[in-house]
Structures are given as C-alpha cells and as structure tokens.
Amino acid sequence: MAAQRKHLVREFNAFITCYICKGYLIKPTTVTECLHTFCKRCIVQHFEDSNDCPKCGIQVHETNPLEMLRLDNTLEEIIFKVVPGLKELEKRQEEEFWKKNKPQENGEDNEGPKAKKPKVEEEEDQDDQDYHRSDPQIAICLDCLRNNGQSGDNTVKMPPDLLSSSNSLFFTQDSSICSLLCRSKQTLLPGLMKKFIRCSTRVTVGTIKKFLSLKLKLPSTCELDVLCNGEIMGKDHTMEFIYMTRWRLRAENSYPMVLQYRPRIDFG
C-alpha cells in the first residue's frame, strides 16, 4: 500500500487567499460575471469606488455590482478545514469586535455575552421571518405573450380545452382587479397592470406562476407557461439560473430580465 503524500497549506494558498488583502478568504464571495472570489469585506469596499473586478478588470455591473456577488459557503468550509485554527481565530476576533462596539452603540453596559443572548435570539427570530429579503435581488418584467408570439399588454387566446361548454370567460383588467365577463367563444388572458417586480434570485418559476394566477385571479383549471427568450422554463428553475443561462448570454438583452407568460399549450 503506497504511503499517502502530505500536502502543506502553502501549496493551496493560490486558491484560498484573497487577491485584495492577500490573507486567507474570510466569508469568500464570488463575482458571478467572472467567477473570481474575494473576502466579502474586501470586495464590498472595492465596489464602493469601482464597478470593475479588481483581478481581471471586467465590468461587473453598470450601476450596482453588489447584485452580482454570491457567498461561497462550501469554499469557506474547505478553508476552515485546511487552515488550522483559522475558524476559531475568526470567531474570537468577531466576538471581541462586537464586545467592544455593540454595547457602545446601544448605550448598554459592558456586561459580556450574557447581556447579548436575548438580542441574538431576537435577531434569529427576525431572520426566520425575513422572507428572503436579505437574498440577492433581481428585477423582472412579467410580460403577457400574445397569440402572434409578441409581448405586450394585449390579451392572448387560451387553449380550446379551457373553454366552457356553454359560455366562454373573458378576463379583463379594471383598475387593479380582473373581472370575469362572458363573451363569444374565446377565453382571453390579460396583462398585469404593474408588470415590473423585484424578488429574490432564489425564487422559482413555480412561484412566479402562483403569483401570476393570484394577481390575474385565474381559475385553478388555468395553467400557465413561463418563457424566456421563447423557451419554456421548468417550474424548478430559479431566477438566478435563468438569468445566468438564458438571459445574459444574448448581447441584445438588457436589464431587467423579461419573462413572458401565456396559457399552457398541451402538445400531447
């Protein structure tokens, strides 16, 4: 049995150190445009003065580069396992920092960790009710797809299998609500009055469909397709995945990302 070769930590320094501060990566944060990783504090401070990646110089975002940052928790766990004592050192330094600064800001006495415990528990409860507001956000335009394949505020025809045997339902928008009207032998789908939304990048297409059904007051029998660049998106696709793999790859596309919706078409 061959002896296992031991590796020195310095052999991995090129992969686990920050290009800006030259130290080990603390809360490693990746720029999604170029996939370069830095300490969270280092890259956030850098973006206060520049919109370019400090390593390769690519423009990350025209106005808000912070939207293109993602924490790499897996890399953080690897670094803590590879570098002995780094996790304990970072935790101790963080505790000392808050011990010196937090009581002064709140006008409290320096009573140590015991006085902070209720505060931490309150913050944890607030995090549970955060509803992903602390997640990276993305702006989306939800556009109704007309029956001629173009986007717009006009209505589109729904599939024949959703038509009633006696009457057909027509959806129209009056102020901020949809009313049901009987009209001829067509079922039409309205556009949203406010079609621009801002949500977490972790939101899935399935959630977007539920949002549309709620806003348009669609019956439970009406199912929708959500498309990006003419391609139907799966219900488990996240907004981040669609933006990275479908939207930004086309040079003519701009911000915000446009998703189109239409009644589901059964090809079976």
Phi, psi and omega in degrees: 000123183290141179288140180284137180277134178270138180251142176273149181300324183296341177292339182254005185301327181296337184258344187237013178246154183275134180294334185274306185264350179069006177263179177294146183295122176249122188052061184306130183233128186257138173276117188291338182287325183233353177066025172272144187242138181221170169297145181301314181297320182296312185288326178294317177295323179296320182287353174289335183245345185211151176257007183257153175292131183291344183265313184251347177084001180290144177288120184282316179200147184293322186238322186225082182294341180296337178292341184260021179255140178224131176291140179249087183292328179296314178297323179298317179297321179296316181297317180296330178281327184280320184264111183296132174078357183293318181296315181294321179295315181295318179296319180293318179295322179293318178296320179294322179297311182291331178294327181277326190257320186296313179299325181293321181291325184266359180070029182259163174282151181280082185259004177087192186298332185297323182288343185267343187301313178301324180296317180297318180296322178295320180294323178295321178295323178293323179297324180295334181255022184286335181054039175066020179291336179275355178289159170302137185256156177220141178267136184228143171251120179261108187247139178282131180269120181283167183290350176264010175087005181253155177274158177161179181276351181291163181277164179231154179284145177261160182300150181299332184290350178264359181281143179285154181290329182256307181236154174254149182258137177245127181262129178226157183255121177238112190058246183249012182234163177253132177247152182260124179233143176276132182201124174039218183241037179228146173245123187246150183247129183274168171267162178284143175291320176244097188266356178261125180229162176232127185213175177291147177292347180273355178297138181261166177298325178301320178292321177299321178296317178296320178299316180295317180298323180290314182291324181270357180053052181277148176292159183296338180282348182268115178252151186242153167254140174245128186238152172226122184055036177083001181253131180290130181265142178288153185294339180265000178290131177273163179296324178296316180298316181294319181296317184286327187254343184239321190270306189286347182287342178266123186297329184282348180285145180236182178260137007276169178288138181255124172247135180254148178230152180203164173300142182296137178254123180272114181268000184284000000 
